[in-house]
């Protein structure tokens, strides 16, 4: 298996406090056959081989519990990599609004609107909702759960994840300074 950067990106997610404990997951599409995804319960910053999930056929029992979201996104979009994280400011913002409109220049430039969708973690309902939003957006927040960001590489998906958290921090800080 090529080095897709799972451990490197996992370390960045931890360093920037975008995940905690064994929260979150990452995947990379492997041609037309399926994708590699971190194992359920795996620490994203630790070494370890991801598991292969085929587009057709049984899913390995140790695949991340969010494999349904990754599968649905890959089936309906051309994205090649997905990062799912639990950035606290983005999660908090998702509890009070249906979309995030970044106020900072990078957010406005790269992701002027971040939709918030619903669905219980690990369910087909969440998978369908996220995949539908990702047909038009590279970044979505699942209400009260976390971000799903996609791109050509894990690096691109990581940058969008970081952008979401930064944008939500700026919004929160602006509100704090206005009080």
PDB file of C-alpha atoms in Angstrom:
ATOM      1  CA  UNK A   1       0.000   0.000   0.000  1.00  0.00           C
ATOM      2  CA  UNK A   2       1.395   3.438  -0.866  1.00  0.00           C
ATOM      3  CA  UNK A   3       2.031   5.947   1.926  1.00  0.00           C
ATOM      4  CA  UNK A   4      -1.064   8.122   1.743  1.00  0.00           C
ATOM      5  CA  UNK A   5      -0.019  10.135   4.802  1.00  0.00           C
ATOM      6  CA  UNK A   6      -2.441   8.713   7.384  1.00  0.00           C
ATOM      7  CA  UNK A   7      -0.022   8.982  10.325  1.00  0.00           C
ATOM      8  CA  UNK A   8       1.362  12.393   9.264  1.00  0.00           C
ATOM      9  CA  UNK A   9      -2.099  13.926   8.886  1.00  0.00           C
ATOM     10  CA  UNK A  10      -3.258  12.237  12.086  1.00  0.00           C
ATOM     11  CA  UNK A  11      -0.413  13.922  13.964  1.00  0.00           C
ATOM     12  CA  UNK A  12      -1.410  17.305  12.504  1.00  0.00           C
ATOM     13  CA  UNK A  13      -5.041  16.769  13.547  1.00  0.00           C
ATOM     14  CA  UNK A  14      -3.910  16.066  17.134  1.00  0.00           C
ATOM     15  CA  UNK A  15      -1.401  18.935  17.181  1.00  0.00           C
ATOM     16  CA  UNK A  16      -4.105  21.411  16.151  1.00  0.00           C
ATOM     17  CA  UNK A  17      -6.659  19.948  18.614  1.00  0.00           C
ATOM     18  CA  UNK A  18      -9.019  18.945  15.810  1.00  0.00           C
ATOM     19  CA  UNK A  19      -9.485  15.465  17.283  1.00  0.00           C
ATOM     20  CA  UNK A  20      -9.120  13.974  20.726  1.00  0.00           C
ATOM     21  CA  UNK A  21      -8.521  10.466  21.973  1.00  0.00           C
ATOM     22  CA  UNK A  22      -9.452   8.015  19.269  1.00  0.00           C
ATOM     23  CA  UNK A  23     -12.093  10.291  17.694  1.00  0.00           C
ATOM     24  CA  UNK A  24     -12.292  10.857  13.949  1.00  0.00           C
ATOM     25  CA  UNK A  25     -11.127   8.918  10.944  1.00  0.00           C
ATOM     26  CA  UNK A  26      -9.549   9.279   7.510  1.00  0.00           C
ATOM     27  CA  UNK A  27      -9.780   7.438   4.241  1.00  0.00           C
ATOM     28  CA  UNK A  28      -8.228   7.405   0.782  1.00  0.00           C
ATOM     29  CA  UNK A  29      -9.863   6.025  -2.354  1.00  0.00           C
ATOM     30  CA  UNK A  30      -7.908   3.237  -4.012  1.00  0.00           C
ATOM     31  CA  UNK A  31      -8.998   3.246  -7.637  1.00  0.00           C
ATOM     32  CA  UNK A  32     -12.418   1.869  -8.509  1.00  0.00           C
ATOM     33  CA  UNK A  33     -12.303  -1.057  -6.086  1.00  0.00           C
ATOM     34  CA  UNK A  34     -12.706   0.678  -2.731  1.00  0.00           C
ATOM     35  CA  UNK A  35     -10.850   2.712  -0.134  1.00  0.00           C
ATOM     36  CA  UNK A  36      -8.479   2.452   2.799  1.00  0.00           C
ATOM     37  CA  UNK A  37      -9.819   3.730   6.131  1.00  0.00           C
ATOM     38  CA  UNK A  38      -8.422   3.874   9.649  1.00  0.00           C
ATOM     39  CA  UNK A  39      -9.556   1.087  11.958  1.00  0.00           C
ATOM     40  CA  UNK A  40     -12.341   1.658  14.443  1.00  0.00           C
ATOM     41  CA  UNK A  41     -10.991   2.965  17.717  1.00  0.00           C
ATOM     42  CA  UNK A  42      -7.534   3.630  16.239  1.00  0.00           C
ATOM     43  CA  UNK A  43      -5.591   6.705  17.290  1.00  0.00           C
ATOM     44  CA  UNK A  44      -5.127   8.806  14.184  1.00  0.00           C
ATOM     45  CA  UNK A  45      -1.583   9.836  15.118  1.00  0.00           C
ATOM     46  CA  UNK A  46      -0.315   6.298  15.727  1.00  0.00           C
ATOM     47  CA  UNK A  47       1.221   3.944  13.205  1.00  0.00           C
ATOM     48  CA  UNK A  48      -1.068   1.232  11.953  1.00  0.00           C
ATOM     49  CA  UNK A  49      -2.299  -0.120   8.701  1.00  0.00           C
ATOM     50  CA  UNK A  50      -5.716   1.102   7.601  1.00  0.00           C
ATOM     51  CA  UNK A  51      -8.234  -1.482   6.411  1.00  0.00           C
ATOM     52  CA  UNK A  52      -9.536  -1.847   2.874  1.00  0.00           C
ATOM     53  CA  UNK A  53     -13.278  -1.386   2.359  1.00  0.00           C
ATOM     54  CA  UNK A  54     -14.506  -2.585  -1.048  1.00  0.00           C
ATOM     55  CA  UNK A  55     -17.168  -0.631  -2.897  1.00  0.00           C
ATOM     56  CA  UNK A  56     -19.041  -3.917  -3.281  1.00  0.00           C
ATOM     57  CA  UNK A  57     -19.033  -6.757  -0.816  1.00  0.00           C
ATOM     58  CA  UNK A  58     -18.642  -7.236   2.924  1.00  0.00           C
ATOM     59  CA  UNK A  59     -17.084  -4.508   5.069  1.00  0.00           C
ATOM     60  CA  UNK A  60     -14.276  -5.594   7.396  1.00  0.00           C
ATOM     61  CA  UNK A  61     -15.472  -5.622  11.018  1.00  0.00           C
ATOM     62  CA  UNK A  62     -12.550  -3.434  12.141  1.00  0.00           C
ATOM     63  CA  UNK A  63     -13.310  -0.602   9.660  1.00  0.00           C
ATOM     64  CA  UNK A  64     -14.139   2.745  11.242  1.00  0.00           C
ATOM     65  CA  UNK A  65     -17.756   3.069  12.356  1.00  0.00           C
ATOM     66  CA  UNK A  66     -18.131   5.976   9.907  1.00  0.00           C
ATOM     67  CA  UNK A  67     -17.250   3.833   6.865  1.00  0.00           C
ATOM     68  CA  UNK A  68     -20.822   4.389   5.586  1.00  0.00           C
ATOM     69  CA  UNK A  69     -20.187   8.125   5.177  1.00  0.00           C
ATOM     70  CA  UNK A  70     -16.914   7.547   3.336  1.00  0.00           C
ATOM     71  CA  UNK A  71     -18.525   4.924   1.096  1.00  0.00           C
ATOM     72  CA  UNK A  72     -21.479   7.180   0.247  1.00  0.00           C
ATOM     73  CA  UNK A  73     -19.221  10.155  -0.521  1.00  0.00           C
ATOM     74  CA  UNK A  74     -16.925   8.115  -2.763  1.00  0.00           C
ATOM     75  CA  UNK A  75     -19.901   6.634  -4.618  1.00  0.00           C
ATOM     76  CA  UNK A  76     -21.380  10.069  -5.401  1.00  0.00           C
ATOM     77  CA  UNK A  77     -18.342  12.357  -5.822  1.00  0.00           C
ATOM     78  CA  UNK A  78     -14.917  12.349  -7.473  1.00  0.00           C
ATOM     79  CA  UNK A  79     -13.076  13.007  -4.176  1.00  0.00           C
ATOM     80  CA  UNK A  80     -10.071  10.830  -3.402  1.00  0.00           C
ATOM     81  CA  UNK A  81      -9.602  11.497   0.332  1.00  0.00           C
ATOM     82  CA  UNK A  82     -11.772  12.289   3.369  1.00  0.00           C
ATOM     83  CA  UNK A  83     -10.923  13.537   6.856  1.00  0.00           C
ATOM     84  CA  UNK A  84     -13.541  13.319   9.611  1.00  0.00           C
ATOM     85  CA  UNK A  85     -12.619  15.280  12.742  1.00  0.00           C
ATOM     86  CA  UNK A  86     -14.252  16.654  15.880  1.00  0.00           C
ATOM     87  CA  UNK A  87     -13.037  20.277  16.053  1.00  0.00           C
ATOM     88  CA  UNK A  88     -14.662  21.777  19.161  1.00  0.00           C
ATOM     89  CA  UNK A  89     -15.497  25.251  17.829  1.00  0.00           C
ATOM     90  CA  UNK A  90     -16.979  23.817  14.631  1.00  0.00           C
ATOM     91  CA  UNK A  91     -19.009  21.264  16.601  1.00  0.00           C
ATOM     92  CA  UNK A  92     -20.257  23.990  18.962  1.00  0.00           C
ATOM     93  CA  UNK A  93     -21.205  26.273  16.068  1.00  0.00           C
ATOM     94  CA  UNK A  94     -23.120  23.424  14.426  1.00  0.00           C
ATOM     95  CA  UNK A  95     -25.399  23.261  17.465  1.00  0.00           C
ATOM     96  CA  UNK A  96     -26.738  26.780  16.918  1.00  0.00           C
ATOM     97  CA  UNK A  97     -26.873  27.295  13.152  1.00  0.00           C
ATOM     98  CA  UNK A  98     -27.660  25.519   9.881  1.00  0.00           C
ATOM     99  CA  UNK A  99     -24.647  26.912   8.043  1.00  0.00           C
ATOM    100  CA  UNK A 100     -21.401  28.622   8.879  1.00  0.00           C
ATOM    101  CA  UNK A 101     -20.438  31.756   6.974  1.00  0.00           C
ATOM    102  CA  UNK A 102     -16.759  32.408   7.672  1.00  0.00           C
ATOM    103  CA  UNK A 103     -15.817  36.013   8.448  1.00  0.00           C
ATOM    104  CA  UNK A 104     -12.068  35.619   7.942  1.00  0.00           C
ATOM    105  CA  UNK A 105     -10.487  36.191   4.533  1.00  0.00           C
ATOM    106  CA  UNK A 106      -9.297  32.591   4.010  1.00  0.00           C
ATOM    107  CA  UNK A 107     -12.676  31.182   4.961  1.00  0.00           C
ATOM    108  CA  UNK A 108     -14.502  33.580   2.656  1.00  0.00           C
ATOM    109  CA  UNK A 109     -12.120  32.742  -0.175  1.00  0.00           C
ATOM    110  CA  UNK A 110     -11.938  28.955   0.094  1.00  0.00           C
ATOM    111  CA  UNK A 111     -15.230  28.004   1.687  1.00  0.00           C
ATOM    112  CA  UNK A 112     -17.698  30.896   1.873  1.00  0.00           C
ATOM    113  CA  UNK A 113     -20.450  28.668   3.238  1.00  0.00           C
ATOM    114  CA  UNK A 114     -20.082  25.533   5.343  1.00  0.00           C
ATOM    115  CA  UNK A 115     -23.357  23.601   5.490  1.00  0.00           C
ATOM    116  CA  UNK A 116     -24.501  21.867   8.658  1.00  0.00           C
ATOM    117  CA  UNK A 117     -26.343  18.584   8.221  1.00  0.00           C
ATOM    118  CA  UNK A 118     -27.911  16.051  10.548  1.00  0.00           C
ATOM    119  CA  UNK A 119     -27.838  12.333  11.219  1.00  0.00           C
ATOM    120  CA  UNK A 120     -26.795  10.039  14.018  1.00  0.00           C
ATOM    121  CA  UNK A 121     -23.109   9.011  13.991  1.00  0.00           C
ATOM    122  CA  UNK A 122     -22.368   5.763  12.185  1.00  0.00           C
ATOM    123  CA  UNK A 123     -25.755   5.589  10.444  1.00  0.00           C
ATOM    124  CA  UNK A 124     -26.813   5.400   6.832  1.00  0.00           C
ATOM    125  CA  UNK A 125     -28.899   8.525   7.455  1.00  0.00           C
ATOM    126  CA  UNK A 126     -25.775  10.531   8.255  1.00  0.00           C
ATOM    127  CA  UNK A 127     -23.983   8.956   5.287  1.00  0.00           C
ATOM    128  CA  UNK A 128     -26.752  10.006   2.900  1.00  0.00           C
ATOM    129  CA  UNK A 129     -26.959  13.546   4.323  1.00  0.00           C
ATOM    130  CA  UNK A 130     -23.197  14.150   4.179  1.00  0.00           C
ATOM    131  CA  UNK A 131     -22.842  12.639   0.693  1.00  0.00           C
ATOM    132  CA  UNK A 132     -25.666  14.838  -0.617  1.00  0.00           C
ATOM    133  CA  UNK A 133     -24.021  18.002   0.748  1.00  0.00           C
ATOM    134  CA  UNK A 134     -20.607  16.930  -0.525  1.00  0.00           C
ATOM    135  CA  UNK A 135     -21.903  16.729  -4.072  1.00  0.00           C
ATOM    136  CA  UNK A 136     -21.674  20.556  -3.955  1.00  0.00           C
ATOM    137  CA  UNK A 137     -19.250  21.258  -1.072  1.00  0.00           C
ATOM    138  CA  UNK A 138     -15.861  19.918  -0.011  1.00  0.00           C
ATOM    139  CA  UNK A 139     -16.654  20.572   3.643  1.00  0.00           C
ATOM    140  CA  UNK A 140     -19.698  19.864   5.815  1.00  0.00           C
ATOM    141  CA  UNK A 141     -20.351  19.754   9.547  1.00  0.00           C
ATOM    142  CA  UNK A 142     -22.569  17.042  11.027  1.00  0.00           C
ATOM    143  CA  UNK A 143     -24.573  18.754  13.781  1.00  0.00           C
ATOM    144  CA  UNK A 144     -23.047  18.081  17.178  1.00  0.00           C
ATOM    145  CA  UNK A 145     -20.676  15.503  15.724  1.00  0.00           C
ATOM    146  CA  UNK A 146     -17.879  16.886  13.557  1.00  0.00           C
ATOM    147  CA  UNK A 147     -16.538  17.890  10.183  1.00  0.00           C
ATOM    148  CA  UNK A 148     -16.230  15.851   7.022  1.00  0.00           C
ATOM    149  CA  UNK A 149     -13.791  17.353   4.525  1.00  0.00           C
ATOM    150  CA  UNK A 150     -12.828  15.913   1.160  1.00  0.00           C
ATOM    151  CA  UNK A 151     -10.343  16.563  -1.585  1.00  0.00           C
ATOM    152  CA  UNK A 152      -7.800  15.074  -3.928  1.00  0.00           C
ATOM    153  CA  UNK A 153      -5.480  14.201  -1.010  1.00  0.00           C
ATOM    154  CA  UNK A 154      -5.547  13.895   2.770  1.00  0.00           C
ATOM    155  CA  UNK A 155      -3.559  17.144   2.857  1.00  0.00           C
ATOM    156  CA  UNK A 156      -6.341  19.026   1.071  1.00  0.00           C
ATOM    157  CA  UNK A 157      -8.997  17.498   3.324  1.00  0.00           C
ATOM    158  CA  UNK A 158      -6.910  18.369   6.396  1.00  0.00           C
ATOM    159  CA  UNK A 159      -6.555  21.996   5.296  1.00  0.00           C
ATOM    160  CA  UNK A 160     -10.328  22.304   4.926  1.00  0.00           C
ATOM    161  CA  UNK A 161     -10.801  20.765   8.368  1.00  0.00           C
ATOM    162  CA  UNK A 162      -8.387  23.288   9.841  1.00  0.00           C
ATOM    163  CA  UNK A 163     -10.122  26.103   7.947  1.00  0.00           C
ATOM    164  CA  UNK A 164     -13.500  25.138   9.418  1.00  0.00           C
ATOM    165  CA  UNK A 165     -12.163  25.268  12.972  1.00  0.00           C
ATOM    166  CA  UNK A 166     -10.347  28.555  12.379  1.00  0.00           C
ATOM    167  CA  UNK A 167     -13.458  30.158  10.872  1.00  0.00           C
ATOM    168  CA  UNK A 168     -15.599  29.048  13.820  1.00  0.00           C
ATOM    169  CA  UNK A 169     -13.012  30.340  16.317  1.00  0.00           C
ATOM    170  CA  UNK A 170     -13.009  33.739  14.599  1.00  0.00           C
ATOM    171  CA  UNK A 171     -16.813  33.896  14.765  1.00  0.00           C
ATOM    172  CA  UNK A 172     -16.774  32.960  18.468  1.00  0.00           C
ATOM    173  CA  UNK A 173     -14.040  35.473  19.273  1.00  0.00           C
ATOM    174  CA  UNK A 174     -15.864  38.246  17.417  1.00  0.00           C
ATOM    175  CA  UNK A 175     -18.976  37.576  19.500  1.00  0.00           C
ATOM    176  CA  UNK A 176     -16.882  37.592  22.676  1.00  0.00           C
ATOM    177  CA  UNK A 177     -15.299  40.948  21.817  1.00  0.00           C
ATOM    178  CA  UNK A 178     -18.702  42.472  21.050  1.00  0.00           C
ATOM    179  CA  UNK A 179     -20.002  41.671  24.545  1.00  0.00           C
TER     180      UNK A 179
END
